[in-house]
Coordinates of C-alpha atoms and ligand atoms in Angstrom, one line a residue:
M1 CA 19.1 36.2 2.3
T2 CA 22.7 37.3 2.1
S3 CA 25.7 35.5 3.3
S4 CA 29.4 36.8 3.3
T5 CA 30.0 35.6 -0.2
H6 CA 26.7 35.6 -2.0
S7 CA 23.0 36.0 -1.7
V8 CA 20.9 32.9 -1.8
A9 CA 18.3 33.2 -4.3
N10 CA 15.9 30.9 -6.6
Q11 CA 15.8 28.3 -3.9
V12 CA 12.4 26.7 -3.5
P13 CA 10.5 27.2 -0.3
P14 CA 9.6 24.0 1.6
L15 CA 6.2 22.6 0.8
V16 CA 4.6 22.8 4.1
G17 CA 1.4 23.9 5.7
H18 CA -0.8 22.7 3.0
D19 CA -3.9 20.4 3.3
V20 CA -2.7 17.1 1.7
F21 CA -6.3 16.0 1.2
G22 CA -7.9 19.4 0.2
A23 CA -5.3 19.9 -2.4
D24 CA -5.7 16.7 -4.0
A25 CA -8.7 17.1 -6.5
A26 CA -8.6 13.5 -7.7
L27 CA -8.9 12.1 -4.1
R28 CA -11.5 14.6 -3.0
E29 CA -13.7 14.0 -6.0
A30 CA -13.4 10.3 -5.5
V31 CA -14.5 10.3 -1.9
A32 CA -17.6 12.6 -3.0
R33 CA -18.4 10.3 -5.8
Y34 CA -18.4 7.1 -4.0
S35 CA -19.9 8.2 -0.7
T36 CA -23.3 6.6 -0.3
D37 CA -24.9 9.4 1.8
A38 CA -24.4 13.1 1.5
A39 CA -24.2 14.0 5.1
R40 CA -21.5 11.2 5.7
A41 CA -19.7 12.6 2.5
R42 CA -19.4 15.9 4.2
S43 CA -18.3 14.7 7.6
T44 CA -15.8 12.3 6.0
A45 CA -14.3 15.2 3.9
A46 CA -14.1 17.4 7.1
E47 CA -12.3 14.6 8.9
L48 CA -9.9 14.0 5.8
G49 CA -9.2 17.8 5.6
E50 CA -8.1 17.7 9.3
L51 CA -5.7 14.8 8.7
G52 CA -4.7 16.5 5.3
R53 CA -3.8 19.6 7.3
T54 CA -1.9 17.6 10.0
A55 CA -0.1 15.6 7.3
G56 CA 1.0 18.8 5.5
S57 CA 2.2 20.3 9.0
A58 CA 6.0 20.8 9.5
R59 CA 5.5 18.8 12.7
A60 CA 4.2 15.5 11.2
Q61 CA 6.8 15.9 8.5
E62 CA 9.6 15.9 11.0
W63 CA 8.1 12.7 12.6
G64 CA 8.6 11.2 9.2
R65 CA 12.2 12.4 8.9
L66 CA 13.1 11.4 12.5
A67 CA 11.5 7.9 12.1
N68 CA 13.6 7.2 9.1
E69 CA 16.8 8.8 10.3
N70 CA 16.6 6.8 13.7
P71 CA 15.9 3.4 12.5
P72 CA 14.7 0.6 14.8
V73 CA 17.1 -1.4 17.0
L74 CA 16.8 -5.0 18.0
H75 CA 17.4 -6.1 21.5
T76 CA 17.6 -9.9 21.6
H77 CA 18.6 -10.2 25.4
D78 CA 18.5 -8.2 28.6
R79 CA 21.6 -7.5 30.7
Y80 CA 21.3 -10.7 32.4
G81 CA 21.4 -12.9 29.3
E82 CA 17.7 -13.5 29.0
R83 CA 15.9 -13.3 25.8
V84 CA 13.5 -10.2 25.4
D85 CA 13.1 -10.2 21.7
E86 CA 12.2 -6.4 21.6
V87 CA 12.6 -3.7 19.1
E88 CA 13.1 -0.2 20.2
F89 CA 11.7 2.5 17.9
H90 CA 12.2 6.3 17.9
P91 CA 9.4 8.2 19.6
A92 CA 8.6 9.7 16.2
W93 CA 7.6 6.1 15.2
H94 CA 5.1 5.9 18.0
Q95 CA 3.6 9.4 17.2
L96 CA 3.0 8.4 13.6
L97 CA 1.2 5.3 14.7
E98 CA -0.7 7.0 17.3
K99 CA -2.0 9.6 14.8
G100 CA -2.6 6.9 12.2
V101 CA -4.7 4.8 14.4
A102 CA -6.7 7.6 15.9
A103 CA -7.5 8.6 12.2
G104 CA -9.2 5.2 11.7
L105 CA -6.5 3.5 9.4
T106 CA -7.3 0.2 11.2
A107 CA -10.9 0.9 11.7
A108 CA -12.6 0.4 8.2
W109 CA -14.6 -2.6 8.9
P110 CA -17.4 -1.7 11.3
R111 CA -18.4 1.5 9.3
P112 CA -20.5 2.3 6.4
D113 CA -18.4 3.5 3.5
G114 CA -15.5 2.4 5.9
H115 CA -13.1 1.3 3.2
L116 CA -13.4 4.5 1.0
R117 CA -12.9 6.7 3.9
R118 CA -10.0 4.5 5.3
T119 CA -8.3 4.2 1.8
A120 CA -8.4 8.1 1.3
A121 CA -7.0 8.6 4.8
F122 CA -4.2 6.1 3.9
V123 CA -3.4 7.8 0.8
V124 CA -3.2 11.3 2.9
W125 CA -1.4 9.8 5.9
S126 CA 1.2 7.6 4.0
Q127 CA 2.4 11.1 2.6
V128 CA 3.8 11.8 5.9
E129 CA 5.7 8.7 6.1
A130 CA 5.3 5.3 4.3
G131 CA 7.1 2.7 6.7
H132 CA 4.5 3.0 9.6
G133 CA 1.9 2.2 6.9
C134 CA 3.0 -1.4 7.2
P135 CA 1.6 -2.5 10.7
L136 CA -1.5 0.0 10.0
S137 CA -2.2 -2.1 7.0
M138 CA -1.5 -5.5 8.2
T139 CA -3.9 -4.7 11.3
H140 CA -6.6 -3.4 9.1
A141 CA -6.1 -6.6 6.8
A142 CA -6.1 -9.1 9.5
V143 CA -9.8 -8.8 10.3
P144 CA -11.4 -10.6 7.5
A145 CA -9.1 -13.5 7.8
L146 CA -9.6 -13.7 11.5
R147 CA -13.5 -13.9 10.8
A148 CA -13.1 -17.4 9.8
E149 CA -12.8 -18.2 13.6
P150 CA -15.6 -16.4 15.1
E151 CA -14.6 -17.0 18.8
L152 CA -11.1 -15.6 18.2
A153 CA -12.5 -12.7 16.1
A154 CA -14.8 -11.8 18.9
V155 CA -11.9 -11.2 21.3
W156 CA -9.4 -9.7 18.8
E157 CA -11.5 -7.6 16.2
P158 CA -12.6 -5.0 18.5
L159 CA -9.0 -4.4 19.5
L160 CA -7.7 -4.5 16.1
T161 CA -10.4 -2.0 14.8
S162 CA -9.7 0.2 17.8
T163 CA -8.6 4.0 17.3
V164 CA -6.4 3.8 20.5
Y165 CA -2.7 3.0 19.8
E166 CA -1.3 1.3 22.9
P167 CA 2.4 0.1 22.3
G168 CA 4.0 -2.4 24.5
L169 CA 4.0 -6.1 25.0
R170 CA 1.2 -6.9 27.5
P171 CA -1.8 -9.3 27.5
A172 CA -4.5 -8.2 24.9
A173 CA -7.2 -8.4 27.7
G174 CA -5.8 -5.3 29.4
K175 CA -5.2 -3.3 26.2
A176 CA -7.4 -0.6 24.4
G177 CA -5.9 -1.5 20.9
V178 CA -3.5 -3.8 19.3
L179 CA -1.6 -4.2 16.1
A180 CA -1.2 -7.3 13.9
G181 CA 1.6 -8.8 11.5
M182 CA 1.9 -11.6 9.2
G183 CA 4.1 -14.5 9.0
M184 CA 4.1 -16.4 5.6
T185 CA 7.5 -16.0 3.9
E186 CA 10.1 -18.7 4.7
K187 CA 13.7 -19.0 3.4
Q188 CA 12.9 -21.6 0.9
G189 CA 9.8 -19.9 -0.5
G190 CA 8.0 -16.6 -0.3
S191 CA 5.6 -16.6 -3.4
D192 CA 5.4 -20.4 -3.2
V193 CA 3.9 -20.8 0.2
R194 CA 3.3 -24.4 -0.4
A195 CA 7.0 -24.8 0.5
N196 CA 6.6 -23.7 4.0
T197 CA 8.1 -26.1 6.5
T198 CA 7.1 -24.5 9.8
E199 CA 5.2 -27.3 11.7
A200 CA 2.2 -27.1 14.0
V201 CA 1.5 -29.8 16.4
P202 CA -1.8 -29.9 18.0
L203 CA -2.2 -29.7 21.8
A204 CA -4.8 -30.9 24.3
E205 CA -6.6 -27.4 24.3
A206 CA -8.9 -27.3 21.4
G207 CA -7.6 -25.3 18.5
A208 CA -4.3 -24.8 20.2
Y209 CA -0.9 -25.8 18.6
A210 CA 2.7 -25.6 19.1
L211 CA 4.8 -24.2 16.3
R212 CA 8.5 -25.0 15.3
G213 CA 10.1 -23.3 12.3
H214 CA 10.9 -19.9 11.2
K215 CA 9.8 -16.8 9.0
W216 CA 12.4 -15.1 6.9
F217 CA 10.6 -11.9 6.7
C218 CA 8.1 -10.8 9.5
S219 CA 7.7 -7.0 9.5
A220 CA 6.5 -4.9 12.5
P221 CA 7.6 -7.7 15.0
M222 CA 6.5 -5.5 18.0
S223 CA 2.9 -6.2 16.9
D224 CA 0.7 -7.9 19.5
V225 CA -0.4 -10.5 17.3
F226 CA 0.5 -12.3 14.0
L227 CA -1.4 -14.3 11.5
V228 CA 1.1 -17.1 10.3
L229 CA 1.0 -20.1 8.1
A230 CA 2.4 -23.4 9.2
R231 CA 1.9 -27.0 8.4
A232 CA -0.6 -28.9 10.7
P233 CA -1.3 -32.6 10.3
G234 CA -4.2 -31.7 7.8
G235 CA -1.8 -29.4 5.6
L236 CA -1.0 -25.8 5.4
T237 CA -3.1 -23.9 8.1
C238 CA -3.6 -20.4 9.2
F239 CA -2.6 -19.4 13.0
L240 CA -3.1 -16.7 15.2
L241 CA 0.2 -16.3 17.2
P242 CA 0.0 -13.6 20.0
R243 CA 3.3 -12.3 21.4
V244 CA 2.1 -12.3 25.0
L245 CA -0.1 -15.2 26.2
P246 CA -3.3 -14.7 28.0
D247 CA -1.6 -15.4 31.5
G248 CA 0.9 -12.6 30.9
S249 CA 3.8 -14.7 30.0
R250 CA 5.7 -14.1 26.9
N251 CA 5.3 -16.5 23.9
T252 CA 8.4 -17.7 22.4
F253 CA 9.0 -15.4 19.4
L254 CA 12.8 -15.4 18.8
I255 CA 13.7 -12.3 16.7
Q256 CA 17.1 -13.3 15.1
R257 CA 17.9 -10.2 13.1
L258 CA 16.4 -7.2 11.6
K259 CA 16.7 -6.8 7.8
D260 CA 19.0 -4.1 6.4
K261 CA 16.8 -2.6 3.8
L262 CA 17.0 -0.4 0.8
G263 CA 14.2 1.8 2.2
N264 CA 11.2 1.4 4.5
R265 CA 13.8 2.2 7.3
S266 CA 11.4 3.3 9.9
N267 CA 9.7 0.0 10.0
A268 CA 11.4 -3.2 11.5
S269 CA 11.4 -6.3 9.3
A270 CA 12.4 -9.2 11.3
E271 CA 13.6 -12.8 10.8
V272 CA 12.0 -14.9 13.5
E273 CA 11.9 -18.4 14.8
F274 CA 9.4 -20.6 16.7
D275 CA 11.2 -23.2 18.9
G276 CA 8.4 -25.9 19.4
S277 CA 7.1 -24.1 22.7
T278 CA 5.5 -21.2 20.6
L279 CA 1.9 -21.2 21.1
A280 CA -0.7 -20.4 18.4
W281 CA -4.3 -21.0 17.6
R282 CA -6.0 -22.2 14.4
I283 CA -8.1 -19.9 12.2
G284 CA -10.1 -21.9 9.9
E285 CA -9.9 -25.5 9.0
E286 CA -6.6 -27.5 8.9
G287 CA -5.4 -27.6 5.3
R288 CA -7.4 -24.3 4.5
G289 CA -4.4 -22.0 5.4
V290 CA -4.0 -20.2 2.1
A291 CA -7.8 -19.8 1.6
T292 CA -8.0 -18.2 4.9
I293 CA -4.9 -15.9 4.8
I294 CA -5.8 -14.7 1.3
E295 CA -8.5 -12.6 2.9
M296 CA -5.7 -10.7 4.6
V297 CA -3.4 -10.6 1.5
A298 CA -6.3 -9.3 -0.7
A299 CA -6.7 -6.3 1.6
T300 CA -3.0 -5.7 2.0
R301 CA -2.6 -5.7 -1.9
L302 CA -5.2 -3.0 -2.1
D303 CA -3.2 -0.9 0.4
C304 CA -0.1 -1.5 -1.8
V305 CA -2.2 0.2 -4.6
A306 CA -3.1 3.1 -2.3
G307 CA 0.3 3.4 -0.9
S308 CA 1.8 3.7 -4.3
A309 CA -0.9 6.1 -5.2
A310 CA 0.2 8.1 -2.1
I311 CA 4.0 8.0 -3.2
M312 CA 3.1 9.3 -6.6
R313 CA 0.9 12.0 -5.4
Q314 CA 3.6 13.0 -3.1
A315 CA 6.3 12.9 -5.7
V316 CA 4.2 14.9 -8.1
T317 CA 3.3 17.5 -5.6
Q318 CA 6.9 18.1 -4.9
A319 CA 7.8 18.4 -8.5
V320 CA 5.1 20.8 -9.4
H321 CA 5.7 22.8 -6.4
H322 CA 9.5 23.1 -7.2
A323 CA 8.7 23.8 -10.8
R324 CA 6.4 26.5 -9.8
Y325 CA 9.0 28.4 -7.7
R326 CA 12.4 27.6 -9.4
S327 CA 13.4 29.8 -12.4
A328 CA 15.8 28.8 -15.1
F329 CA 16.6 30.5 -18.5
G330 CA 14.4 33.4 -17.8
G331 CA 11.3 32.2 -16.3
P332 CA 9.7 29.6 -13.9
L333 CA 10.4 25.8 -14.9
I334 CA 6.6 25.1 -14.9
D335 CA 6.1 27.5 -17.8
K336 CA 8.8 25.7 -20.0
P337 CA 6.9 23.7 -22.6
L338 CA 9.2 20.5 -22.0
M339 CA 9.1 20.7 -18.3
R340 CA 5.2 21.2 -18.5
N341 CA 5.0 18.0 -20.6
V342 CA 7.0 16.1 -18.1
L343 CA 4.8 17.4 -15.1
A344 CA 1.5 16.8 -17.0
D345 CA 2.6 13.2 -17.8
L346 CA 3.5 12.5 -14.1
A347 CA 0.3 14.1 -13.0
L348 CA -1.7 11.9 -15.4
E349 CA -0.1 8.7 -14.0
S350 CA -0.7 9.9 -10.4
E351 CA -4.3 10.7 -11.0
A352 CA -5.0 7.3 -12.7
A353 CA -3.6 5.5 -9.7
T354 CA -5.5 7.5 -7.3
A355 CA -8.7 7.0 -9.2
L356 CA -8.0 3.1 -9.5
A357 CA -7.3 2.7 -5.7
M358 CA -10.5 4.7 -4.8
R359 CA -12.7 2.7 -7.2
L360 CA -11.3 -0.5 -5.6
A361 CA -12.0 1.0 -2.1
A362 CA -15.6 1.6 -3.0
A363 CA -15.9 -1.9 -4.4
Q364 CA -14.7 -3.3 -1.1
D365 CA -17.5 -1.3 0.6
R366 CA -20.2 -2.4 -1.9
A367 CA -18.8 -6.2 -1.7
A368 CA -19.2 -6.0 1.9
A369 CA -22.6 -4.8 1.8
G370 CA -23.5 -7.9 -0.3
S371 CA -22.7 -6.9 -4.0
A372 CA -21.5 -10.2 -5.9
G373 CA -20.6 -8.2 -9.0
E374 CA -18.2 -6.1 -6.8
R375 CA -16.8 -9.2 -5.4
H376 CA -15.9 -10.6 -8.8
L377 CA -14.5 -7.2 -10.0
L378 CA -12.1 -7.1 -7.0
R379 CA -11.1 -10.6 -7.8
L380 CA -9.5 -9.4 -11.1
A381 CA -8.9 -5.7 -10.5
V382 CA -7.0 -5.9 -7.3
P383 CA -4.0 -8.2 -8.7
A384 CA -4.2 -6.2 -11.9
A385 CA -3.9 -2.8 -10.1
K386 CA -1.3 -4.1 -7.8
Y387 CA 0.7 -5.2 -10.8
W388 CA 0.5 -1.9 -12.6
V389 CA 0.1 0.8 -10.2
T390 CA 3.0 -0.2 -7.9
K391 CA 5.1 -0.9 -11.0
R392 CA 4.6 2.5 -12.3
C393 CA 5.6 4.0 -9.0
T394 CA 9.3 3.8 -9.2
P395 CA 9.8 5.3 -12.6
L396 CA 7.4 8.0 -11.9
T397 CA 9.4 9.0 -8.4
A398 CA 12.7 8.7 -10.3
E399 CA 11.3 11.3 -12.8
A400 CA 9.8 13.5 -10.2
L401 CA 13.0 13.6 -8.3
E402 CA 14.8 14.8 -11.6
C403 CA 12.3 17.7 -11.7
L404 CA 14.1 19.0 -8.6
G405 CA 17.5 18.8 -10.4
G406 CA 20.5 18.3 -8.0
N407 CA 18.5 19.2 -4.9
G408 CA 16.2 16.2 -5.6
Y409 CA 19.2 13.9 -5.2
V410 CA 20.0 15.4 -1.8
E411 CA 18.5 13.6 1.2
E412 CA 17.1 16.9 2.7
S413 CA 14.7 17.2 -0.2
G414 CA 12.8 14.1 0.8
M415 CA 12.9 12.7 -2.6
P416 CA 15.6 10.1 -1.9
R417 CA 13.6 8.4 0.7
L418 CA 10.5 8.4 -1.6
L419 CA 12.6 6.8 -4.3
R420 CA 14.0 4.0 -1.8
E421 CA 10.3 3.3 -0.7
S422 CA 8.9 3.1 -4.3
P423 CA 9.9 -0.4 -5.3
L424 CA 8.6 -2.2 -2.2
N425 CA 4.8 -2.1 -2.9
S426 CA 5.7 -4.1 -6.1
I427 CA 7.5 -6.9 -4.1
W428 CA 5.6 -7.6 -0.9
E429 CA 2.4 -9.4 -1.0
G430 CA 3.4 -10.9 -4.2
A431 CA 5.8 -9.5 -6.7
G432 CA 4.8 -8.4 -10.1
N433 CA 4.8 -11.8 -12.1
V434 CA 2.9 -13.4 -9.1
Q435 CA 0.2 -10.6 -9.5
A436 CA 0.1 -11.2 -13.3
L437 CA -0.4 -14.9 -13.0
D438 CA -3.0 -14.5 -10.3
V439 CA -5.0 -12.3 -12.8
L440 CA -4.7 -15.3 -15.2
R441 CA -5.9 -17.6 -12.5
A442 CA -8.9 -15.3 -11.9
L443 CA -9.7 -15.1 -15.7
Q444 CA -9.4 -19.0 -16.0
R445 CA -11.3 -20.1 -12.8
E446 CA -13.8 -17.4 -12.2
P447 CA -15.5 -16.2 -15.5
Q448 CA -17.7 -13.8 -13.5
A449 CA -14.7 -11.8 -12.5
L450 CA -14.1 -11.0 -16.3
N451 CA -17.7 -10.2 -16.8
A452 CA -17.6 -7.8 -13.9
F453 CA -14.6 -6.1 -15.4
L454 CA -16.2 -5.7 -18.9
N455 CA -19.3 -4.6 -17.2
E456 CA -17.3 -1.8 -15.4
V457 CA -15.2 -0.6 -18.3
G458 CA -18.3 -1.1 -20.6
Q459 CA -19.9 1.8 -18.7
S460 CA -17.7 4.3 -20.6
S461 CA -18.5 2.7 -23.9
G462 CA -18.7 5.3 -26.8
A463 CA -17.0 7.9 -24.8
D464 CA -13.6 7.7 -26.4
H465 CA -12.6 6.0 -29.4
R466 CA -9.1 5.1 -28.3
L467 CA -10.6 3.5 -25.0
D468 CA -13.2 1.6 -27.0
A469 CA -10.4 0.3 -29.4
A470 CA -8.2 -0.7 -26.4
I471 CA -10.9 -2.7 -24.9
K472 CA -11.6 -4.5 -28.2
E473 CA -7.8 -5.3 -28.3
V474 CA -8.0 -6.9 -24.8
L475 CA -10.8 -9.0 -25.8
T476 CA -9.0 -10.2 -28.9
E477 CA -5.8 -11.0 -26.8
L478 CA -8.1 -13.0 -24.4
S479 CA -9.6 -15.0 -27.3
D480 CA -6.1 -16.7 -28.0
L481 CA -5.0 -18.3 -24.8
D482 CA -2.0 -19.8 -26.3
G483 CA 1.2 -19.0 -24.6
I484 CA -0.8 -16.7 -22.4
E485 CA 1.6 -17.2 -19.3
A486 CA 4.5 -15.6 -21.2
R487 CA 2.2 -12.8 -22.2
A488 CA 0.7 -12.2 -18.8
R489 CA 2.3 -9.1 -18.1
R490 CA 1.3 -7.4 -21.3
L491 CA -2.2 -8.6 -20.9
V492 CA -2.5 -7.4 -17.2
E493 CA -1.0 -4.0 -18.2
R494 CA -3.6 -3.5 -20.8
L495 CA -6.4 -4.6 -18.4
A496 CA -5.2 -2.0 -15.7
L497 CA -4.8 0.7 -18.3
V498 CA -8.3 0.3 -19.8
L499 CA -9.8 0.2 -16.4
Q500 CA -7.9 3.4 -15.5
G501 CA -9.0 5.1 -18.8
S502 CA -12.5 4.1 -18.2
L503 CA -12.6 5.7 -14.7
L504 CA -10.9 9.0 -16.1
V505 CA -13.3 9.2 -19.1
R506 CA -16.2 8.9 -16.7
H507 CA -15.0 11.0 -13.8
A508 CA -12.1 13.2 -14.4
P509 CA -12.0 16.7 -16.3
A510 CA -11.9 16.2 -20.1
E511 CA -8.3 17.4 -20.4
V512 CA -7.0 14.6 -18.1
A513 CA -9.1 11.9 -19.8
D514 CA -8.1 13.1 -23.3
A515 CA -4.6 13.2 -22.4
F516 CA -4.5 9.8 -20.7
C517 CA -6.3 8.1 -23.5
A518 CA -4.0 9.8 -26.2
S519 CA -0.9 8.6 -24.5
R520 CA -1.6 5.5 -22.6
L521 CA -4.2 4.0 -24.9
G522 CA -3.7 5.6 -28.3
G523 CA 0.1 4.8 -28.5
E524 CA 0.9 8.4 -29.0
R525 CA 3.8 8.5 -26.6
G526 CA 7.5 7.6 -26.3
L527 CA 8.8 5.4 -23.6
A528 CA 10.0 8.2 -21.1
F529 CA 7.8 10.4 -19.1
G530 CA 7.4 13.9 -20.7
T531 CA 6.7 12.5 -24.2
L532 CA 2.9 13.4 -24.5
P533 CA 1.9 14.4 -28.0
N534 CA 1.0 17.9 -29.2
G535 CA -2.4 19.1 -29.1
L536 CA -3.4 18.4 -25.4
D537 CA -4.2 20.9 -22.7
L538 CA -1.2 20.3 -20.5
E539 CA -1.4 23.3 -18.6
A540 CA -4.8 22.5 -17.2
V541 CA -3.4 19.0 -16.4
V542 CA -0.6 20.5 -14.3
E543 CA -2.8 23.2 -12.9
R544 CA -5.0 20.6 -11.4
A545 CA -1.9 18.7 -9.7
L546 CA -0.6 21.9 -7.9
P547 CA -1.0 21.5 -4.2
G548 CA -3.0 24.6 -3.6
Ligands
FAD1 C1 10.7 -5.0 3.3 C2 9.9 -6.5 3.2 C3 8.9 -6.6 4.2 C4 8.3 -7.9 4.2 N1 7.6 -8.1 5.3 C5 6.9 -9.5 5.2 C6 6.0 -9.9 6.3 O1 5.8 -9.1 7.3 N2 5.5 -11.2 6.3 C7 5.7 -11.9 5.2 O2 5.2 -13.2 5.2 N3 6.5 -11.6 4.2 C8 7.0 -10.5 4.1 N4 7.8 -10.0 3.0 C9 8.2 -10.9 2.0 C10 7.4 -10.7 0.8 O3 6.2 -10.8 0.9 C11 8.2 -11.6 -0.2 O4 9.5 -11.3 -0.3 C12 7.6 -11.7 -1.7 O5 6.2 -12.1 -1.6 C13 8.3 -12.4 -2.7 O6 8.7 -13.6 -2.2 P1 10.1 -14.1 -2.2 O7 11.0 -13.0 -1.8 O8 10.3 -15.4 -1.7 O9 10.5 -14.1 -3.8 P2 10.2 -15.4 -4.8 O10 9.0 -16.2 -4.4 O11 11.5 -16.3 -4.8 O12 10.1 -14.6 -6.3 C14 11.3 -14.1 -6.9 C15 10.8 -13.5 -8.2 O13 10.2 -14.7 -8.9 C16 9.1 -14.3 -9.4 N5 8.3 -15.5 -9.6 C17 7.8 -16.4 -8.6 N6 6.9 -17.3 -9.1 C18 6.9 -17.2 -10.5 C19 6.3 -17.9 -11.5 N7 5.6 -18.9 -11.3 N8 6.6 -17.4 -12.7 C20 7.3 -16.3 -13.0 N9 8.0 -15.7 -12.0 C21 7.7 -16.0 -10.7 C22 8.4 -13.3 -8.6 O14 7.5 -12.4 -9.1 C23 9.7 -12.4 -8.0 O15 10.0 -11.6 -8.9 C24 8.5 -8.8 3.3 C25 9.4 -8.4 2.1 C26 10.0 -7.2 2.1 C27 11.0 -7.0 1.1

């Protein structure tokens, strides 16, 4: 194009119109690998391809932009001074949710290979916009916790797992689908929920309680129903708290403020209060609140891994796309040896994240089908993956942004939004230290979890000497538990890396596995991205990451 002062050249065309699923070799291969039935694998790939093409469309990308540039607005009162406690969202937020729910992002539980399919869809659809993944994730995750109370589950599970998005505060009985949120964190304690002070007083109706207290973070406050922790006479207990009561009246759910957040701007995260007239129904036994809600937390933690894998994939895709079309010093950036090193290093991190997320999704399906070994693997691998994959997301996104140069620092590129979103998965559902300590708890209390882990990584035994040596090092580290708490991050990092290495050695192309083991397990790498050693096939690694 020519303007009156200069012609515009060497600007990169927007990355649009591609198939986000079809172009992601690591994701595609994982779906094929873990599907338990060939015909189902084909239909799942076809569905994911359709979702992937929608995710890559200009229309869906515009929904993501609009939902973030027009953040939610809280209305505490109506014009007459009555409390309404409603949050108003831009129509693009509803379009994103409608598509996400229709794509089955809350419908994993009733289906065979349901977690595999859903996690892949989550990785695809989160690349359009990350904020609305929060209610999708919580709605999906509420199901296993709710099953502790079969009568409540019979009413709510079909609505939570519906593929119909029906916004608006109305009685659940008249709705075709509902969304769920979670209320654990209070002002005085988030990680340490034992510090919760919200009180639950039993009422005459069996299972019903009145709640008084607050929640300091309560995201997606326009959800139909919340799983909350409160202190009943028998101790910390899990409750189901609907926003609209069965008789159609509003439950008391006082939204005091919305948080002004670093990122995640499309999503509303509220401070809420319960005034003693707030009604809730017990899920599970009194005093078993943490044990009950942990089922929900385990599923949302896995979504943090998948969500971070999605951000990383999106960031890498933008970086390689830019480097392919942008020239400097006589040729495309992608052909410059140093840029290729950076891109390959980013691509390795992204592929390892995807491989791990998808292995855990397959484990969820296998555990749901009765495999104790897979259940034990999840116990250790979910917090380890939550720790490591979410922690790698921010430095990766920052480096990918830099690949776009100055354009990457400008909002129009979409990279600043990705970077702002990046740290969140590492914080919510338990920050890094909490995950590392949870891995220690699993190691100390559930020996089968370590056995399942060793069994998994042992499947690649003998395939790569660096991986074998790294597994031995982990075992040495575990044999001396003196001062283990202070060393927990180091240990968990190694556990996650050997698991990723083992998956790549078994399933990824040789050049990817080789580069990963050389740089992440063999120690031949600097601290920054782009410091891979010589002698690796970096061109092939970058080629594999290209978005079509
Ligand atoms: C955008 C957003 C949305 C959220 N939405 C929700 C929601 O919908 N529902 C909900 O219930 N919560 C929600 N949260 C809260 C979130 O889950 C908590 O912030 C998180 O679990 C950490 O708890 P905290 O903020 O109380 O930090 P703290 O518990 O005070 O932790 C602070 C730091 O100390 C570390 N730490 C804690 N214990 C130890 C220890 N024993 N040893 C070493 N280090 C330790 C942690 O790793 C962390 O780095 C949301 C948070 C954010 C940012």
